[in-house]
JSON list of C-alpha atoms in Angstrom, two decimals:
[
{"chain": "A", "resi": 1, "resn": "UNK", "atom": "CA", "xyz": [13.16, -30.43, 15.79]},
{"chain": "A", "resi": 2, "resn": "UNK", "atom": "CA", "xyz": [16.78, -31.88, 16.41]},
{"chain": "A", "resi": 3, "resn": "UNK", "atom": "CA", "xyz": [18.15, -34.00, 18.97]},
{"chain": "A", "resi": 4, "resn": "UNK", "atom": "CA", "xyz": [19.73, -30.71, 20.79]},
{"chain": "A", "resi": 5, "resn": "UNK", "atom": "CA", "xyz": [16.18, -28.89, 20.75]},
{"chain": "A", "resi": 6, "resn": "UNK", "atom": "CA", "xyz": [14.64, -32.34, 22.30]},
{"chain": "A", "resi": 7, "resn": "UNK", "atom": "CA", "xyz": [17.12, -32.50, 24.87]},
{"chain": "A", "resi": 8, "resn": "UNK", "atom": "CA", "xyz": [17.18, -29.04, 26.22]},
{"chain": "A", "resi": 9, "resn": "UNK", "atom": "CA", "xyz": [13.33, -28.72, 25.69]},
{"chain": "A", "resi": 10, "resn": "UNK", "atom": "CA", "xyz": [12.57, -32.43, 27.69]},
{"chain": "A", "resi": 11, "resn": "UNK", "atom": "CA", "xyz": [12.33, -30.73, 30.92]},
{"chain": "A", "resi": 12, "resn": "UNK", "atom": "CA", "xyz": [9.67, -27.73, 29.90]},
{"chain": "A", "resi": 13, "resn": "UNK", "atom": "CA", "xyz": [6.24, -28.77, 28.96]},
{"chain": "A", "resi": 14, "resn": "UNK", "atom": "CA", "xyz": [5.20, -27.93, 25.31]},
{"chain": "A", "resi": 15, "resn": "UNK", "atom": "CA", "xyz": [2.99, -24.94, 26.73]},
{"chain": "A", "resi": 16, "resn": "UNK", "atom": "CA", "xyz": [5.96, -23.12, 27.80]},
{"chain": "A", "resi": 17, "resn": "UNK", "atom": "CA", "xyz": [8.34, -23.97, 24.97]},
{"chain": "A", "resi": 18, "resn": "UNK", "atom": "CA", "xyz": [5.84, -22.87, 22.86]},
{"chain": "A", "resi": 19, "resn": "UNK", "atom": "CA", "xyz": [4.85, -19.32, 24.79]},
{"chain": "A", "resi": 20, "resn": "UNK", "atom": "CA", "xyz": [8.62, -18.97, 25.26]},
{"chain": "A", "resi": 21, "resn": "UNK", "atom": "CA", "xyz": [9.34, -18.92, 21.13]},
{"chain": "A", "resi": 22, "resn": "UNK", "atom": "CA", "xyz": [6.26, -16.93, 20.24]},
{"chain": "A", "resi": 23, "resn": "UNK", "atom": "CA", "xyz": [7.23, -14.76, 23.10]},
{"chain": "A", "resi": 24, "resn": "UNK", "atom": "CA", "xyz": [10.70, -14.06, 21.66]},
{"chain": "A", "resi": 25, "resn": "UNK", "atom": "CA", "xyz": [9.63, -14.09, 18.03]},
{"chain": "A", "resi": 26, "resn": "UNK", "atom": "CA", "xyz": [7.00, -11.37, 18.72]},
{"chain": "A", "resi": 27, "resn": "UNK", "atom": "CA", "xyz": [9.60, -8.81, 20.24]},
{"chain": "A", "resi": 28, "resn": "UNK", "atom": "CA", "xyz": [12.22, -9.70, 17.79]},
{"chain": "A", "resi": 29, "resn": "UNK", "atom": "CA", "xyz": [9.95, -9.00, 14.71]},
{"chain": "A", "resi": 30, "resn": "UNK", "atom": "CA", "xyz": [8.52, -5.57, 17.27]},
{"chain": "A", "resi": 31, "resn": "UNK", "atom": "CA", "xyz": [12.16, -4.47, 17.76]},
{"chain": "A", "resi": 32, "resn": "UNK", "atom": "CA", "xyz": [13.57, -5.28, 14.35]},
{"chain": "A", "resi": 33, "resn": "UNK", "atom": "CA", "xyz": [14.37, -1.62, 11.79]},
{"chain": "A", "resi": 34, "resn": "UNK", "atom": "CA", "xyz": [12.60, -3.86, 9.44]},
{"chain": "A", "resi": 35, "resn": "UNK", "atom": "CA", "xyz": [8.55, -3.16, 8.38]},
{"chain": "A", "resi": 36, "resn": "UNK", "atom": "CA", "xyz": [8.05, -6.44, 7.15]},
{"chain": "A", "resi": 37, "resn": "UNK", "atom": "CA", "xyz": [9.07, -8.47, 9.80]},
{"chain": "A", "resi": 38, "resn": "UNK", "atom": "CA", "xyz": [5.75, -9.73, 11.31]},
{"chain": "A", "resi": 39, "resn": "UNK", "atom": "CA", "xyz": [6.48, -13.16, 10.24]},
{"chain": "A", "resi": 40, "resn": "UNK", "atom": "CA", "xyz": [9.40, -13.98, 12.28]},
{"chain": "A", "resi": 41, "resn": "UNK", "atom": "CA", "xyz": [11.02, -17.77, 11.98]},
{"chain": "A", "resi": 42, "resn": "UNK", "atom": "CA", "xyz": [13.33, -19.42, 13.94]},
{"chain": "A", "resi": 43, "resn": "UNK", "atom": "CA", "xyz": [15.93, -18.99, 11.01]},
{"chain": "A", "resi": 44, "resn": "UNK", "atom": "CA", "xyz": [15.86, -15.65, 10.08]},
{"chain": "A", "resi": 45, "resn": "UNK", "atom": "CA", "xyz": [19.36, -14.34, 11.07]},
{"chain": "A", "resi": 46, "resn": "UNK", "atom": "CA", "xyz": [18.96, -11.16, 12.88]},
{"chain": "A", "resi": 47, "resn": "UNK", "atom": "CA", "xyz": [21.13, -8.72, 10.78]},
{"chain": "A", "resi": 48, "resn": "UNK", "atom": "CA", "xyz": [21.06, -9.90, 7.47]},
{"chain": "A", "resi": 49, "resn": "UNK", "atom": "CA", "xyz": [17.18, -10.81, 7.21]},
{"chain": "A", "resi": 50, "resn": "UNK", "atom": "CA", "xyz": [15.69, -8.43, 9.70]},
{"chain": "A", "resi": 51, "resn": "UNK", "atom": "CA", "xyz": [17.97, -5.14, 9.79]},
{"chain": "A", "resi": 52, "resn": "UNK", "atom": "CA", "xyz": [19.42, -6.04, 13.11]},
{"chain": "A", "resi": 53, "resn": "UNK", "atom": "CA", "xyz": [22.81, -3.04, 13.51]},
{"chain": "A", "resi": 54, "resn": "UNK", "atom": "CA", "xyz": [24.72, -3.68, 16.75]},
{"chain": "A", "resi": 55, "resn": "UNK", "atom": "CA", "xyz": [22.63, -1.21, 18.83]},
{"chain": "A", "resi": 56, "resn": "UNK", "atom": "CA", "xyz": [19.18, -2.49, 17.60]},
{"chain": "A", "resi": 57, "resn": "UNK", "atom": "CA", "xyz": [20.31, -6.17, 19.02]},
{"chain": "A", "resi": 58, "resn": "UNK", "atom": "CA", "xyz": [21.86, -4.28, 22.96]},
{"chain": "A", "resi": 59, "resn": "UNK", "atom": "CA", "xyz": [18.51, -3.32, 22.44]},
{"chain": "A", "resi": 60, "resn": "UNK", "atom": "CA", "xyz": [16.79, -6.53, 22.37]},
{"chain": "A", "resi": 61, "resn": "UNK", "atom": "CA", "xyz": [18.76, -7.78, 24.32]},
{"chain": "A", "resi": 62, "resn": "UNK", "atom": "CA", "xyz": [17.87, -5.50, 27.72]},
{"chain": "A", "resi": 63, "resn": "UNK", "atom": "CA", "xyz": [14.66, -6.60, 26.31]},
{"chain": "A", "resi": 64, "resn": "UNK", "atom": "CA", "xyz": [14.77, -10.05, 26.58]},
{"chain": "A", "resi": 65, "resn": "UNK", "atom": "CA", "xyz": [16.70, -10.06, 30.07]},
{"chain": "A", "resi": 66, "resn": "UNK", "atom": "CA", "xyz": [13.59, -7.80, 31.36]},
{"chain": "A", "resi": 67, "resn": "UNK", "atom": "CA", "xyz": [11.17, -9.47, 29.77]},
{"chain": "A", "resi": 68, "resn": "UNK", "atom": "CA", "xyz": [12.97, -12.99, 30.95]},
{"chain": "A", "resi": 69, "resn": "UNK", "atom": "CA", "xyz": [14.04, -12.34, 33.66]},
{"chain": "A", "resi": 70, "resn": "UNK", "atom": "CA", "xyz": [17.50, -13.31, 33.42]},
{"chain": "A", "resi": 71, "resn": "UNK", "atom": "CA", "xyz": [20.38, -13.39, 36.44]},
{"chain": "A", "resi": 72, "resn": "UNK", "atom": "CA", "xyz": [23.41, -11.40, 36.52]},
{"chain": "A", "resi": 73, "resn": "UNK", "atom": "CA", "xyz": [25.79, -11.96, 33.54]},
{"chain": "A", "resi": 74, "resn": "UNK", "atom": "CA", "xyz": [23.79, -14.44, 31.79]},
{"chain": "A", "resi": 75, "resn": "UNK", "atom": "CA", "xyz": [24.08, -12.59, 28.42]},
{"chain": "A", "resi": 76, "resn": "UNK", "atom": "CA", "xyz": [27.69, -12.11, 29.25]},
{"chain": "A", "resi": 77, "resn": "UNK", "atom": "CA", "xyz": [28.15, -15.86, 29.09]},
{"chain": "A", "resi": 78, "resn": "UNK", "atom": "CA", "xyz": [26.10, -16.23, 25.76]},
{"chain": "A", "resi": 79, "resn": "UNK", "atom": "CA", "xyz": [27.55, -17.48, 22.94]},
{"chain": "A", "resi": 80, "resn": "UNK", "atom": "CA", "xyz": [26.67, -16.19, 19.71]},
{"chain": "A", "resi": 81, "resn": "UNK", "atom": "CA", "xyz": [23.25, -15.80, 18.26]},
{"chain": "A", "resi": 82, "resn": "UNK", "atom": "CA", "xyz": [22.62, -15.15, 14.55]},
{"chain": "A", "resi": 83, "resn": "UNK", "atom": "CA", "xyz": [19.18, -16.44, 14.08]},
{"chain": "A", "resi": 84, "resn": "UNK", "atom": "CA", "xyz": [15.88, -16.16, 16.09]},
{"chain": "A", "resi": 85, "resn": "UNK", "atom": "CA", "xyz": [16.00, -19.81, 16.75]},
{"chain": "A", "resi": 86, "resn": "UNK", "atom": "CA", "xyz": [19.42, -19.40, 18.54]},
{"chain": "A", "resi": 87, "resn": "UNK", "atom": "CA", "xyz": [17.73, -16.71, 20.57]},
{"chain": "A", "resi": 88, "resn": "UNK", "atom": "CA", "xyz": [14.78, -18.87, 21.62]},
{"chain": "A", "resi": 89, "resn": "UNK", "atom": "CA", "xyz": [17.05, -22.13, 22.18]},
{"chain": "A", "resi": 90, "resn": "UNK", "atom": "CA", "xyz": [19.26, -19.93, 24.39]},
{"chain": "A", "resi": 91, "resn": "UNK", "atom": "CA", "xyz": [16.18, -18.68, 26.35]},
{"chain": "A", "resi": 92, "resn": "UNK", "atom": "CA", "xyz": [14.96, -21.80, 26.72]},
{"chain": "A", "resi": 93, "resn": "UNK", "atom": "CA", "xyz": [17.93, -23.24, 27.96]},
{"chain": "A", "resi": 94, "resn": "UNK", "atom": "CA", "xyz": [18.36, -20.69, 30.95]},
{"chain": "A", "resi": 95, "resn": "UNK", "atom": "CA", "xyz": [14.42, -21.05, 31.67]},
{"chain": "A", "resi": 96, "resn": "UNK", "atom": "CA", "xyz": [15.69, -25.27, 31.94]},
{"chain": "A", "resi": 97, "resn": "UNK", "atom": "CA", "xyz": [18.48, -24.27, 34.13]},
{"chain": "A", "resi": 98, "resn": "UNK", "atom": "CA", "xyz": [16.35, -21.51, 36.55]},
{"chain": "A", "resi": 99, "resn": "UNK", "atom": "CA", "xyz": [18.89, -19.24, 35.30]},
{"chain": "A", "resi": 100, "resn": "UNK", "atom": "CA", "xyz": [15.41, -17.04, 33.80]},
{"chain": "A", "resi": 101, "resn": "UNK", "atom": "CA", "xyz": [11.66, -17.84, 33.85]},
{"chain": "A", "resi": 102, "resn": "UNK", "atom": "CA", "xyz": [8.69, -17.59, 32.05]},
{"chain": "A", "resi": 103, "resn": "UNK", "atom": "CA", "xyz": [6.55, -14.20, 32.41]},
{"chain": "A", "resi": 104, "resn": "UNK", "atom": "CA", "xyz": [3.57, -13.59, 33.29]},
{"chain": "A", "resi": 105, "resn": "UNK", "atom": "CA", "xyz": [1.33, -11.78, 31.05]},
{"chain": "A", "resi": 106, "resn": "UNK", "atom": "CA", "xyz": [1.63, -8.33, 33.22]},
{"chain": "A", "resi": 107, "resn": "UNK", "atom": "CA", "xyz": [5.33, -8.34, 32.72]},
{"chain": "A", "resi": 108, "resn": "UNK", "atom": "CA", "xyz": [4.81, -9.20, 28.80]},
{"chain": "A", "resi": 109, "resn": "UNK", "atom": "CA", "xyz": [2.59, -6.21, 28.77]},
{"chain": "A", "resi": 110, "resn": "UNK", "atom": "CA", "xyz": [5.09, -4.15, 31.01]},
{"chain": "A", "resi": 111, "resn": "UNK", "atom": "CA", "xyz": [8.12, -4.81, 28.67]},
{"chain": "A", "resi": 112, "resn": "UNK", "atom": "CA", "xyz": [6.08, -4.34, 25.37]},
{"chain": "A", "resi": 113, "resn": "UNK", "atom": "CA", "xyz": [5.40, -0.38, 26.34]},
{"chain": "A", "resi": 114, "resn": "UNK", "atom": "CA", "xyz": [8.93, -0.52, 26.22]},
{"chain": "A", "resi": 115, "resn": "UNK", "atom": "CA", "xyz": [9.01, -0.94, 22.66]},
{"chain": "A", "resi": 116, "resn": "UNK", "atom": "CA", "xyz": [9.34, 1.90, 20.12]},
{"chain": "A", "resi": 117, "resn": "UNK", "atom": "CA", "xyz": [7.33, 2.72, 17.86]},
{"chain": "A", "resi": 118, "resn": "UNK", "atom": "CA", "xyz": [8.03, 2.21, 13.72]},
{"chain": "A", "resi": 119, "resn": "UNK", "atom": "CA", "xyz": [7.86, 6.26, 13.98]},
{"chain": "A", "resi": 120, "resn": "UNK", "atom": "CA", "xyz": [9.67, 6.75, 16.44]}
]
């Protein structure tokens, strides 16, 4: 982990830093064009590695700001995000801030019927 990760993950316990990565790692690999994307790391970039077009990652992103409750232009102020890990480090940041929180297991089971199938 590097100094940045330590710093913005110092005020989250390692419970929710963890559930907040696998969280985002599980819809990124559900969401991604990509069959074989059930191992999702932190530094898989999102187009090149798991099929990510720009409509596939608007996408994840309503997603993630459902799922994460995000305010009102968060996303807007993101910077860019080309891997997973940026994803979760940017999610964990706003969870840090109160800017999103951590769901509970209702609204993880809420967002995922939200999630196509490979079919469809």
């Amino acid at each position: 982990m590097s100094s940045s990760e330590e710093k913005r993950d110092e005020g989250l316990d390692s419970g929710t830093v963890e559930t907040v990565r696998g969280l985002v790692r599980k819809f990124v690999g559900e969401l991604s064009p990509l069959p074989a994307s059930s191992d999702v790391r932190a530094d898989l970039i999102l187009r090149d590695e798991l099929g990510y077009d720009s409509v596939r990652q608007v996408e994840l992103t309503f997603l993630l700001e459902e799922l994460f409750g995000f305010e009102s232009l968060v996303v807007e102020e993101a910077p860019f995000m080309e891997t997973v890990g940026d994803l979760e480090d940017f999610t964990l940041d706003m969870i840090s801030r109160g800017r999103a929180r951590v769901p509970s297991q209702s609204d993880v089971d809420r967002v995922g019927e939200l999630v196509p199938t490979r079919s469809e």
